[in-house]
Tab-separated table of C-alpha atoms in Angstrom:
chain	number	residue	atom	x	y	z
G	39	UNK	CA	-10.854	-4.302	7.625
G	40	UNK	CA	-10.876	-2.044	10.605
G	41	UNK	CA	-9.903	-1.712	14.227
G	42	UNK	CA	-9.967	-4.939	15.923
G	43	UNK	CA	-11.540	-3.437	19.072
G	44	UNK	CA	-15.286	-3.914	19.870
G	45	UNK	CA	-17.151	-0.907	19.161
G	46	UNK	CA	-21.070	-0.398	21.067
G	47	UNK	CA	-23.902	-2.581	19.450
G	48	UNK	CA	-25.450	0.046	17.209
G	49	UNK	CA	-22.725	2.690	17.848
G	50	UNK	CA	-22.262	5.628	14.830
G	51	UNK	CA	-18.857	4.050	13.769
G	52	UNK	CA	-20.704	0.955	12.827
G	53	UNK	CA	-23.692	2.732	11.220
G	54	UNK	CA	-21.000	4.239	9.403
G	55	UNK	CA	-19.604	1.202	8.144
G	56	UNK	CA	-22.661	-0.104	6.660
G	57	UNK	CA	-22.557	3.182	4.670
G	58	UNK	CA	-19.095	2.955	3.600
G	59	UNK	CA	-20.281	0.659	0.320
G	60	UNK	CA	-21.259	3.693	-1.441
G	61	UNK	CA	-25.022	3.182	-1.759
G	62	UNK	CA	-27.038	6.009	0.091
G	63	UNK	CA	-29.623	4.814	2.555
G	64	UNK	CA	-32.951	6.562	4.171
G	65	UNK	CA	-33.579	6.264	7.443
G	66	UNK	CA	-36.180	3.675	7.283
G	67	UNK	CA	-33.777	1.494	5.591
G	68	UNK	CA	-30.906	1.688	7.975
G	69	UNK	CA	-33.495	1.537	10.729
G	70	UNK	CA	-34.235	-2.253	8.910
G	71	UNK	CA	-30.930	-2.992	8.102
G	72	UNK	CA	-29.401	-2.583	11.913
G	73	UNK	CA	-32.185	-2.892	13.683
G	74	UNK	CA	-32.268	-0.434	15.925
G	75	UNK	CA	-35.154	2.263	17.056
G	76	UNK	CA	-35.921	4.817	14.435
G	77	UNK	CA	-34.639	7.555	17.651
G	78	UNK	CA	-31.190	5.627	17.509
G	79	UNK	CA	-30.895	5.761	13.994
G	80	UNK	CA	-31.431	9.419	14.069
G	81	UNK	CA	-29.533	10.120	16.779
G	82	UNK	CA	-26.345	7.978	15.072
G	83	UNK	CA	-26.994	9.571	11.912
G	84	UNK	CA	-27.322	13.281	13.718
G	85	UNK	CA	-23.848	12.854	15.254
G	86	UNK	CA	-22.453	11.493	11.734
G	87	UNK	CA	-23.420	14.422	10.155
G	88	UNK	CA	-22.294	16.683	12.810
G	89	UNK	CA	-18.469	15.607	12.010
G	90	UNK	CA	-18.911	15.855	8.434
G	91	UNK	CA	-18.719	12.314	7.618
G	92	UNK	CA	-22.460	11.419	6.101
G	93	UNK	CA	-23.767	13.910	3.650
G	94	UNK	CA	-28.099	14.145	3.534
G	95	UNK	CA	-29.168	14.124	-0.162
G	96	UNK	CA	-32.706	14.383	-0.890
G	97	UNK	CA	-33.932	11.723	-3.436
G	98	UNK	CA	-35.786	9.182	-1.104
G	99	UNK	CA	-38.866	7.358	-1.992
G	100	UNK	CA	-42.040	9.674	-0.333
G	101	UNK	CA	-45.089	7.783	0.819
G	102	UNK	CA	-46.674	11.245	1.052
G	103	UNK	CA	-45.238	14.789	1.878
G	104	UNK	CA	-42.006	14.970	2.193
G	105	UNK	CA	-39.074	12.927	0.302
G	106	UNK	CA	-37.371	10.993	2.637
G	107	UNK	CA	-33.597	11.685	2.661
G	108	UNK	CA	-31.031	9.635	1.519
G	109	UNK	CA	-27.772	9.242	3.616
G	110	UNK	CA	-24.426	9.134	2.292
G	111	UNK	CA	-20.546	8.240	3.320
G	112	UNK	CA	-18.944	12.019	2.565
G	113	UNK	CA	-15.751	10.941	1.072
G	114	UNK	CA	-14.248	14.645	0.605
G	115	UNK	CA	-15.130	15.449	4.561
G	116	UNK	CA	-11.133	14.900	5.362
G	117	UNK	CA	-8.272	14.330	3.262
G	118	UNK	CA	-5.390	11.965	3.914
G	119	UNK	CA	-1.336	12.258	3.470
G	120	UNK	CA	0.520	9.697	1.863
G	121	UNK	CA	3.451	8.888	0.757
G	122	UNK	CA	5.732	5.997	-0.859
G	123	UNK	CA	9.458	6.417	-0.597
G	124	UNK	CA	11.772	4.071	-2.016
G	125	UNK	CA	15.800	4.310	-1.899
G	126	UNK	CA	16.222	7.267	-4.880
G	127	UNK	CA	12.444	8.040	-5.229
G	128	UNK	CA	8.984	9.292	-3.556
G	129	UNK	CA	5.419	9.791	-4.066
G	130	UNK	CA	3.982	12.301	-1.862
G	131	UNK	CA	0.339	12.886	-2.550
G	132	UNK	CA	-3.122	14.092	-0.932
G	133	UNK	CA	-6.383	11.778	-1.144
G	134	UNK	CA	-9.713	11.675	0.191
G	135	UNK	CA	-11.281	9.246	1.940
G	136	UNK	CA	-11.715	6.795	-0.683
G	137	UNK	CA	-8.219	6.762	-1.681
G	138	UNK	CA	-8.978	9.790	-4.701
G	139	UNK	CA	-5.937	11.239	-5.421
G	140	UNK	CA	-6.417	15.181	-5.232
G	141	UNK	CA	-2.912	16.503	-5.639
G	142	UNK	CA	-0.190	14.055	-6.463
G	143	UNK	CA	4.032	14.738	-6.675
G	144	UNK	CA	6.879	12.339	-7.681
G	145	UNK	CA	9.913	13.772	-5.933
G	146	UNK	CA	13.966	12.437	-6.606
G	147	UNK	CA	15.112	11.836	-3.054
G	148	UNK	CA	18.226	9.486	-1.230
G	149	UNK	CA	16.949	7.440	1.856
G	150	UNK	CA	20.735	7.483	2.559
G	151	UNK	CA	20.669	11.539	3.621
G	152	UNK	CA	18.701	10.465	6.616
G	153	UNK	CA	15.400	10.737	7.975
G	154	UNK	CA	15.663	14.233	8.637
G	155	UNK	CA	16.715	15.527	5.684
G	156	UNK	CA	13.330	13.399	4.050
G	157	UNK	CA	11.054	13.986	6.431
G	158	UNK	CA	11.515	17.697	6.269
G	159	UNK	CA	11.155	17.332	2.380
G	160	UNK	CA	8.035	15.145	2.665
G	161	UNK	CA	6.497	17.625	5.345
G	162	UNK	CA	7.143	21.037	3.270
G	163	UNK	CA	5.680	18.966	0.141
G	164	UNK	CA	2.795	18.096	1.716
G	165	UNK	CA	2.481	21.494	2.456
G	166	UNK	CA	2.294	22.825	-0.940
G	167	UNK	CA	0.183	20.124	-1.817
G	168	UNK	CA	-2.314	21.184	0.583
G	169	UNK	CA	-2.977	24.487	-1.093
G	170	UNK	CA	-3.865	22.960	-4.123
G	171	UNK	CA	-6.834	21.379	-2.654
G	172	UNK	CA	-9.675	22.434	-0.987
G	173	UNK	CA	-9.496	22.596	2.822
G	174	UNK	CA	-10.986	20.308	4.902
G	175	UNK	CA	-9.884	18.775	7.951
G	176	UNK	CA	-7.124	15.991	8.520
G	177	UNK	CA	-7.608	12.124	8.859
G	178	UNK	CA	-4.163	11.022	9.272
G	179	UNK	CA	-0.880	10.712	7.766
G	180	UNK	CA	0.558	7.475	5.929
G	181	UNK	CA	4.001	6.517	5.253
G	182	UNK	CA	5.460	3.698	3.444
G	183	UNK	CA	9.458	3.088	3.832
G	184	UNK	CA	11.729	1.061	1.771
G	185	UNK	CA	12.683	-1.336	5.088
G	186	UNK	CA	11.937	-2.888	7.982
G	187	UNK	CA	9.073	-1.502	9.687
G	188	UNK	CA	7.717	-2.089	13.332
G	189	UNK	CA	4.198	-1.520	12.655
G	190	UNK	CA	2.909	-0.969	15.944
G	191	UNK	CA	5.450	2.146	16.670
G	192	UNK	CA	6.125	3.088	13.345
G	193	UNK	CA	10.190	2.992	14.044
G	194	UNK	CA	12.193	1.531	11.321
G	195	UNK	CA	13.988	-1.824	12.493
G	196	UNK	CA	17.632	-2.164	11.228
G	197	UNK	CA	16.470	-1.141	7.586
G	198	UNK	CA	19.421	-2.519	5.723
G	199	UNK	CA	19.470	0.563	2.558
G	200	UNK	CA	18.813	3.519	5.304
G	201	UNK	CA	21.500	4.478	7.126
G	202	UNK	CA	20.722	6.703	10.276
G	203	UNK	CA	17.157	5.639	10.379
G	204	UNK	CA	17.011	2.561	12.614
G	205	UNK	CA	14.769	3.333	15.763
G	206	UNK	CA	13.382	6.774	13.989
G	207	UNK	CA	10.388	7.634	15.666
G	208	UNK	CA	8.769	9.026	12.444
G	209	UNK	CA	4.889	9.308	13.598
G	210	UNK	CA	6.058	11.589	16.628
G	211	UNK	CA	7.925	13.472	13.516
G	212	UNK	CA	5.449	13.827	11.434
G	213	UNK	CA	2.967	14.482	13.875
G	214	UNK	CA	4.459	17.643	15.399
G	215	UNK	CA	3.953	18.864	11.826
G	216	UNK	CA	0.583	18.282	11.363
G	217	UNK	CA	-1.002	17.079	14.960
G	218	UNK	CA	-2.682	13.878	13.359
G	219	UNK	CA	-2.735	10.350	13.558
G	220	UNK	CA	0.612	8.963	11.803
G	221	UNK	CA	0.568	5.461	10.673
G	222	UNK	CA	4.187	4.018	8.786
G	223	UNK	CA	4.682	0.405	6.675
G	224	UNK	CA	6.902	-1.663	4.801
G	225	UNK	CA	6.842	0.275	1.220
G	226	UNK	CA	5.989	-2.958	0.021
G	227	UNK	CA	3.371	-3.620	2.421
G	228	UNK	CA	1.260	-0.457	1.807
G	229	UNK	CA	1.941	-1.646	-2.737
G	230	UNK	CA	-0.145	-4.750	-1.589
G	231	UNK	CA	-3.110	-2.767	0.367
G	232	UNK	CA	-3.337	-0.278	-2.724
G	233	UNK	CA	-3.096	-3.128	-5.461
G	234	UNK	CA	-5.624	-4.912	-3.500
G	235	UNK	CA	-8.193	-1.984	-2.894
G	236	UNK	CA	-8.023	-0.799	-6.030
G	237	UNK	CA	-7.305	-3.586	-9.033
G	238	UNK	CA	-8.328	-6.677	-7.003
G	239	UNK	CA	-10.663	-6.215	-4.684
G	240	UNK	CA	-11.731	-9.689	-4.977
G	241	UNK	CA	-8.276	-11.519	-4.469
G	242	UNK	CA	-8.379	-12.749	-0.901
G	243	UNK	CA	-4.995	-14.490	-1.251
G	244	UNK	CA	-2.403	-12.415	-3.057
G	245	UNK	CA	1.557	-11.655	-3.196
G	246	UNK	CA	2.410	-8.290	-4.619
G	247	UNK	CA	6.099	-8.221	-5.207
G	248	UNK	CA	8.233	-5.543	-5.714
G	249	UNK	CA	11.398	-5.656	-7.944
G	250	UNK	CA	14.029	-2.494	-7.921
G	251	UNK	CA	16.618	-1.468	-6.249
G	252	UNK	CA	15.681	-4.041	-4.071
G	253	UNK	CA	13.378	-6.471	-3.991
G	254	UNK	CA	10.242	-7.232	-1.623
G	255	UNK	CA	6.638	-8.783	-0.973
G	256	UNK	CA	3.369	-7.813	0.342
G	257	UNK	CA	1.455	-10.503	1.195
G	258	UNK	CA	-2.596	-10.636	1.431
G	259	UNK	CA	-4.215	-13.160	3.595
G	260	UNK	CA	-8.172	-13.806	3.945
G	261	UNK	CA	-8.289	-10.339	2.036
G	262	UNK	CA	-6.577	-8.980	5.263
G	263	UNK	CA	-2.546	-7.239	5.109
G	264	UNK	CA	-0.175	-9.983	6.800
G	265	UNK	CA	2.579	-8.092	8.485
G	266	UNK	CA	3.521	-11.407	10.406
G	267	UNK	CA	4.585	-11.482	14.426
G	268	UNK	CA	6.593	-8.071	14.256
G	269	UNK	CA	5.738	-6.555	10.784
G	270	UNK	CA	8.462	-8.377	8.909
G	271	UNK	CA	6.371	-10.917	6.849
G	272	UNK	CA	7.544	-10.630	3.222
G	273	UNK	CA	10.898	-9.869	3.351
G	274	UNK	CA	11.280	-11.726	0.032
G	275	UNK	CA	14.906	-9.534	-1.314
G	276	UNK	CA	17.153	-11.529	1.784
G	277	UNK	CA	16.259	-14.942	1.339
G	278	UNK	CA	18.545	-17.282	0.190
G	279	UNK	CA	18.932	-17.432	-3.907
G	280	UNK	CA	19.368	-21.124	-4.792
G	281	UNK	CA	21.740	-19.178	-7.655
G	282	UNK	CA	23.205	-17.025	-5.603
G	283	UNK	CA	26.256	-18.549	-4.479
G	284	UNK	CA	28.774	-16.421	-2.699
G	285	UNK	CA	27.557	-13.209	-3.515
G	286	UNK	CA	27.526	-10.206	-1.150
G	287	UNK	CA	25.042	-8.319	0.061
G	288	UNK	CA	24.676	-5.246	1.459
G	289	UNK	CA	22.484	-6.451	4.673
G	290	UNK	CA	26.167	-8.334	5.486
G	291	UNK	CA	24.893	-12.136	4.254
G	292	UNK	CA	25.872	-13.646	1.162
G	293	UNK	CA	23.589	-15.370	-2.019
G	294	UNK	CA	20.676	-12.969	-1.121
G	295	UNK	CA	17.398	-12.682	-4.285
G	296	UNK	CA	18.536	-8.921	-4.469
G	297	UNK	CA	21.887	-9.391	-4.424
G	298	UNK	CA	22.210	-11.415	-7.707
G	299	UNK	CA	18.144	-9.925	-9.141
G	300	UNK	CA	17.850	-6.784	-7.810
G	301	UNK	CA	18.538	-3.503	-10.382
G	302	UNK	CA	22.022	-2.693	-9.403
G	303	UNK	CA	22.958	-6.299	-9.701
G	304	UNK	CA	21.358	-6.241	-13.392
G	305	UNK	CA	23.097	-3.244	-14.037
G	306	UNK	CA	26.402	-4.481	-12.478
G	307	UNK	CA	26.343	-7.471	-14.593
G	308	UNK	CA	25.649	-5.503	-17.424
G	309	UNK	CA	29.063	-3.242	-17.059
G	310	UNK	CA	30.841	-6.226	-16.626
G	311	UNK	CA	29.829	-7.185	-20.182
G	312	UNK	CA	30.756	-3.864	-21.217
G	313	UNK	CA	27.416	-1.911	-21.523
G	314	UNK	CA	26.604	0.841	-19.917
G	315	UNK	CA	23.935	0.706	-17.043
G	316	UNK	CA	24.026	2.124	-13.747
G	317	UNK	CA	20.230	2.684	-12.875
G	318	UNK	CA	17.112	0.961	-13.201
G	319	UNK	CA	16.219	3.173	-15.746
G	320	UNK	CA	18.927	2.641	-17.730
G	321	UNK	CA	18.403	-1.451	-17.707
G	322	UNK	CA	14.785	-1.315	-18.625
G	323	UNK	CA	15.733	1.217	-21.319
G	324	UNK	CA	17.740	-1.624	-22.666
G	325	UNK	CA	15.778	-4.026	-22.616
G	326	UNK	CA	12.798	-1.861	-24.675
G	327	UNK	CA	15.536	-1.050	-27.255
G	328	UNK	CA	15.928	-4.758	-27.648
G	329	UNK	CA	19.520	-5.407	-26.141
G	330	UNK	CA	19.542	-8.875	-26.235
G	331	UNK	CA	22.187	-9.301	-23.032
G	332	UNK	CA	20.065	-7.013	-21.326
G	333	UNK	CA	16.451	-8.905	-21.735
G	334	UNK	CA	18.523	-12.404	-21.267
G	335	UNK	CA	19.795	-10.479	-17.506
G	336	UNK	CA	16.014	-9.949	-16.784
G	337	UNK	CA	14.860	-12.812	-17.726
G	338	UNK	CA	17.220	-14.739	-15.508
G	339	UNK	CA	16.229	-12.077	-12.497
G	340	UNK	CA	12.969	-13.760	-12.882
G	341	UNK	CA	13.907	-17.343	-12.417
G	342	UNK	CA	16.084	-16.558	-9.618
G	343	UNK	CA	13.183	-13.974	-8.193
G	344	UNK	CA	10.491	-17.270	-9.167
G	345	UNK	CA	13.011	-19.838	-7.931
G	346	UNK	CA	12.555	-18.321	-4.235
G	347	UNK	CA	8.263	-17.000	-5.039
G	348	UNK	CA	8.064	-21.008	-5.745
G	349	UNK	CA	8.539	-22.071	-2.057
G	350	UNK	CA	5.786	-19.006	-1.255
G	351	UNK	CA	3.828	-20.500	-3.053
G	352	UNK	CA	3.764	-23.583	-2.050
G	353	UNK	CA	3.328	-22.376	1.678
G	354	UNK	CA	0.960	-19.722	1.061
G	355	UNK	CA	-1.050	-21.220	-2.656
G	356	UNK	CA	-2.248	-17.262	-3.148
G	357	UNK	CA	-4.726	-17.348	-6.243
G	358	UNK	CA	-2.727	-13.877	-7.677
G	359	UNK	CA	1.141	-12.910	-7.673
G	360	UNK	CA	1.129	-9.289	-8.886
G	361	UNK	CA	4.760	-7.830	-9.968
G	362	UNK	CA	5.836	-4.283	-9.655
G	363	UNK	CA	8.345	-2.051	-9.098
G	364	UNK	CA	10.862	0.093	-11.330
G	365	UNK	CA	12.108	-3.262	-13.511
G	366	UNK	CA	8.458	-4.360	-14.122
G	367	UNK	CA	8.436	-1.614	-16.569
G	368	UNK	CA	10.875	-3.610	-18.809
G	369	UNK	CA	7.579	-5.954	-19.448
G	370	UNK	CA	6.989	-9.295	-20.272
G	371	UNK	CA	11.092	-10.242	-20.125
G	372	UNK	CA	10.760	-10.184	-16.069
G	373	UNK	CA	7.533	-11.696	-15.711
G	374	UNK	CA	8.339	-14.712	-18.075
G	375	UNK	CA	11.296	-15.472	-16.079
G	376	UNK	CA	9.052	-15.275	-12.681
G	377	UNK	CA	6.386	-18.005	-14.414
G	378	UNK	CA	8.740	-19.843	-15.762
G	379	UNK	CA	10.043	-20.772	-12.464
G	380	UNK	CA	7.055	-21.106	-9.803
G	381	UNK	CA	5.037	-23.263	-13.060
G	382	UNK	CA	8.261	-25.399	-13.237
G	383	UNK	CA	8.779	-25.572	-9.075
G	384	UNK	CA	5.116	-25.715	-7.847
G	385	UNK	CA	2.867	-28.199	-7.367
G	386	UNK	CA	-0.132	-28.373	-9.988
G	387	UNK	CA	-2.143	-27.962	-7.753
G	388	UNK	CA	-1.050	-24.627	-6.329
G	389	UNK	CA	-0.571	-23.235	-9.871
G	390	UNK	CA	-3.445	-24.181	-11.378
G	391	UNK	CA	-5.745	-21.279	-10.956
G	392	UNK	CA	-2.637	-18.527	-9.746
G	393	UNK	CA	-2.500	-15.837	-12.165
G	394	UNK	CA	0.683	-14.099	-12.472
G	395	UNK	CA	0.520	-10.453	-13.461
G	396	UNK	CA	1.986	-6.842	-14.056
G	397	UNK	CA	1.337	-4.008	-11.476
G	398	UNK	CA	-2.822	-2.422	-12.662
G	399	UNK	CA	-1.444	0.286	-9.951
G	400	UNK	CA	1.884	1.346	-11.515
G	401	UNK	CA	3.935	3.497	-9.656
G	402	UNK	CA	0.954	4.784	-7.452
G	403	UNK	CA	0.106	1.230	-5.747
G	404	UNK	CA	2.392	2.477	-2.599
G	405	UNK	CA	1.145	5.546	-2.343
G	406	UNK	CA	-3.229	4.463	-2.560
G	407	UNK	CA	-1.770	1.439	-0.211
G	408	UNK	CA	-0.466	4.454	2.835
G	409	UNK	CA	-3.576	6.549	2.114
G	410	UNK	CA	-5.776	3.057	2.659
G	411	UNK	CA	-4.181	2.459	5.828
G	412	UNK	CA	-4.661	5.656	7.283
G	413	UNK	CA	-8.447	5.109	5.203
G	414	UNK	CA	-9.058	2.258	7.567
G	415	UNK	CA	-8.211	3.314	10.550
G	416	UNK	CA	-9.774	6.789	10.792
G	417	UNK	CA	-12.801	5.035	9.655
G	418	UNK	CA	-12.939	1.886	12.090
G	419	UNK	CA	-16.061	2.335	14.245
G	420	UNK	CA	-13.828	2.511	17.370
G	421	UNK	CA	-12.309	5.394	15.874
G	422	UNK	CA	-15.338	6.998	14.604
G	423	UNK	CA	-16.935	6.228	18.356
G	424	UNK	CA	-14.528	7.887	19.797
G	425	UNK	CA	-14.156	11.296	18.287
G	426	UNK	CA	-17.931	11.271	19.423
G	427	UNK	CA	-17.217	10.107	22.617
């Protein structure tokens, strides 16, 4: 869950951890729990409360005198930035440290006006966020964007809907702004970490797929984010649709999943047939009003988008496949289509126990997903260590 470096045996950052379950702890029970000499424990738990991180409530069992104080992970000692941003859309929001959202706002944006134009958006919104909620100190800043994302720099890599953005150095951006640690993901990446963390805490194998504009996967292994060997793992939209013939696609192959299942291809097939749709919106609007041609287009979207989730998984046999995005909205239509295809595809014995499921998230999954990344990192007992150090 956190940094993969070594912290000290006994260090704060892994005292901390042990408190990061929510129950409070006296000293005499963390001085059981860990080990450690009742001095360390103080000494750890001294420096923990000097940055703000452990609160001291009294409550404690006494064995005479004074009640022994309870310790406690302080959750509202720094607040977090996050943000989702998709290709017409963002989420911009401030959380604590356990992903609470404090101050939340959708915004209408176009990844097409460049990362300058959004980025200075994102940063003044933040801003005004900011006064809305009390002020405590900064943890980081997480951003989730609707490409290809080089995790380990944070630079978009030849994002195929984001013109002007390849090679962006967005954390040295954002962090002129606000002088914190910036951490950036696949959009759909960061919708797996928040529908993990907060509807299925329990599913260590998972796909979280998005379907709107375009169309993407998040994919968690051993209850762990996969980004795979350059943080392009999922990449579910520009695989090869066994329906999708000839078609173009904007990232310059043809017979791409989003190309013949993503919105605008709904919508284009739609205006073909003479009804107007030009927007997601507009498609699952249809489809609620009970437009037959409509609900028959997304129910096909979801064989084509099961056809290709049906070789997933039968390489990755996840227990949970959890469907979001702006055309999940139109309901049950999509995800019969999806089940429909992996149960007909699949082996029995990959499908037996795999649920298949709407978004519990909604259109917040991206946005908890950034704010648990940033979560995770500022809390890693290297981290924590190291602002000591």
């Amino acid at each position: 869950m956190y940094d993969h470096l070594t912290p000290a045996a006994g260090s704060p950052g892994q005292l901390l951890s042990l408190l990061l379950d929510g129950t409070p702890r006296t000293r005499a029970e963390l001085t059981a729990e860990t080990g450690l000499a009742r001095s360390t424990v103080r000494a750890r738990l001294d420096a923990l409360l000097d940055l703000g991180l452990v609160s001291d409530r009294p409550g404690g069992v006494s064995t005479g005198g004074r009640p022994a104080g309870r310790f406690a992970f302080n959750a509202r000692s720094r607040a977090v930035l996050a943000a989702e941003l998709g290709a017409t859309h963002a989420t911009v929001a401030v959380t604590d440290l356990k992903g609470v959202v404090l101050a939340r706002r959708p915004l209408r944006i176009a990844i097409a006006d460049g990362p300058e134009a959004v980025m200075t958006c994102l940063v003044d919104t933040w801003r005004e966020l900011l006064a809305e909620v009390p002020s405590v100190p900064l943890a980081g800043v997480g951003i989730g964007l609707p490409g290809p994302v080089e995790h380990s720099s944070g630079r978009p890599n030849h994002p195929p809907i984001m013109p002007g953005w390849d090679g962006f150095d967005v954390p040295a951006r954002v962090f002129a702004e606000f002088g914190v640690p910036v951490l950036v993901d696949n959009e759909v990446n960061l919708m797996a970490l928040g529908e993990h963390a907060r509807s299925f805490p329990d599913a260590d194998h998972m796909i979280v797929v998005k379907v709107a504009t375009g169309i993407g996967s998040g994919f968690i292994s051993n209850g762990v984010l996969h980004r795979g060997a350059v943080g392009a793992a999922g990449d579910l939209g520009h695989v090869l649709a066994p329906h999708g013939g000839d078609t173009p696609c904007h990232c310059g192959n043809t017979g791409c999943l989003e190309a013949v299942a993503g919105g605008p291809a709904i919508a284009a097939a739609l205006r073909a047939k003479g009804i107007e749709a030009h927007r997601n919106a507009d498609v699952v609007a249809l489809v609620r009003s009970g437009n037959l041609e409509a609900s028959h287009a997304v129910r096909q979207a979801g064989r084509d988008i099961g056809d290709v989730l049906a070789g997933c998984v039968s390489m990755f046999n996840p227990s949970l496949i959890v469907i979001g995005g702006a055309l999940a909205a139109a309901g049950e239509m999509l995800l019969a289509g999806v089940r429909e295809s992996i149960y007909r595809r699949s082996l029995p014995l990959a499908t037996g126990n795999l649920r298949i499921v709407p978004s519990q998230a909604g259109e917040d999954a991206g946005v908890l997903g950034a704010a648990v990344m940033v979560v995770q990192h500022a809390l890693s007992p290297v981290v924590v260590d190291r602002q000591l150090a």
